[in-house]
Amino acid sequence: MPEPLRVGVLASGRGSNFRALVEAAHAGRIPATMVVLISDRETAPALAIARNHGIEALFLDPQQYPSREAHEKAIIGALEERGVDLVCHAGYMRILTPAYVAHFRGRAFNIHPSLLPAFPGLHAQRQALAHGVRVAGATVHFVDEGVDSGPIVLQAAVPVLAGDTEESLAQRILVEEHRIYPEAVRLFAEGRLHIEGRIVQIRESR
Ligand code: GRF
């Protein structure tokens, strides 16, 4: 048996995607160990989820560093010290520096609550409702220099229903997020993802 993939997660808030990853790993559905949860917000519920599951919870306060670069350098250092193979951004609300993106190219994922490239950035569900789309969804993608713009790994669609509010649509999308994020990590752990330009090939399992 190969060693399980070592995953670090960055989250600024609620942490429900982090929880989904933790539960999938604990249930043996993905050959991965969550080694650390890093947050830029001291009160992020994600930190408590980590502690409750016996996972190291690290608050790295951006205000304690002279620059964005220095804060990210500390994050990179913490992830490398722990031998992280894959970083999962799960509701991490900071713009990343090019140095960070370059460091983790091909080994950092993000999840976004829209069918990218539609509706990147903040309030994706609100944007989808305002645009009047009939289908919304979620995307797991590799992190690149842009905002929610990297090569797409997995997507899932949900219908937009009459009378949907931002909250009801977000909730329907979230169910799919919790399904496809662990699935994407599993594909990565199995070495089945190959990036060619902006296309991600998913190879058959050996
Ligand atoms: C999710 O909708 C995710 O797609 C977006 O931010 C939200 C984070 O939710 N990037 P949670 O913290 O994982 O519950």
PDB file of C-alpha atoms in Angstrom, residues 1-6 24-25 28-33 185-187 189-190:
ATOM      1  CA  MET A   1       0.000   0.000   0.000  1.00  0.00           C
ATOM      2  CA  PRO A   2       1.425   3.458  -0.880  1.00  0.00           C
ATOM      3  CA  GLU A   3       1.572   6.060   1.862  1.00  0.00           C
ATOM      4  CA  PRO A   4      -1.653   8.096   2.077  1.00  0.00           C
ATOM      5  CA  LEU A   5      -1.544  11.506   0.438  1.00  0.00           C
ATOM      6  CA  ARG A   6      -0.736  14.266   2.922  1.00  0.00           C
ATOM      7  CA  ALA A  24     -14.120  11.011   3.511  1.00  0.00           C
ATOM      8  CA  ALA A  25     -10.551  10.376   4.667  1.00  0.00           C
ATOM      9  CA  GLY A  28     -11.402   5.370   3.963  1.00  0.00           C
ATOM     10  CA  ARG A  29     -13.103   6.791   0.872  1.00  0.00           C
ATOM     11  CA  ILE A  30      -9.962   8.693  -0.107  1.00  0.00           C
ATOM     12  CA  PRO A  31      -6.389   7.484   0.458  1.00  0.00           C
ATOM     13  CA  ALA A  32      -5.438  10.712   2.211  1.00  0.00           C
ATOM     14  CA  THR A  33      -4.648  12.147   5.645  1.00  0.00           C
ATOM     15  CA  VAL A 185      -8.712  14.510  -3.938  1.00  0.00           C
ATOM     16  CA  ARG A 186      -9.116  10.790  -4.562  1.00  0.00           C
ATOM     17  CA  LEU A 187      -8.259  11.221  -8.255  1.00  0.00           C
ATOM     18  CA  ALA A 189      -4.130  10.689  -4.692  1.00  0.00           C
ATOM     19  CA  GLU A 190      -4.445   7.932  -7.256  1.00  0.00           C
TER      20      GLU A 190
END
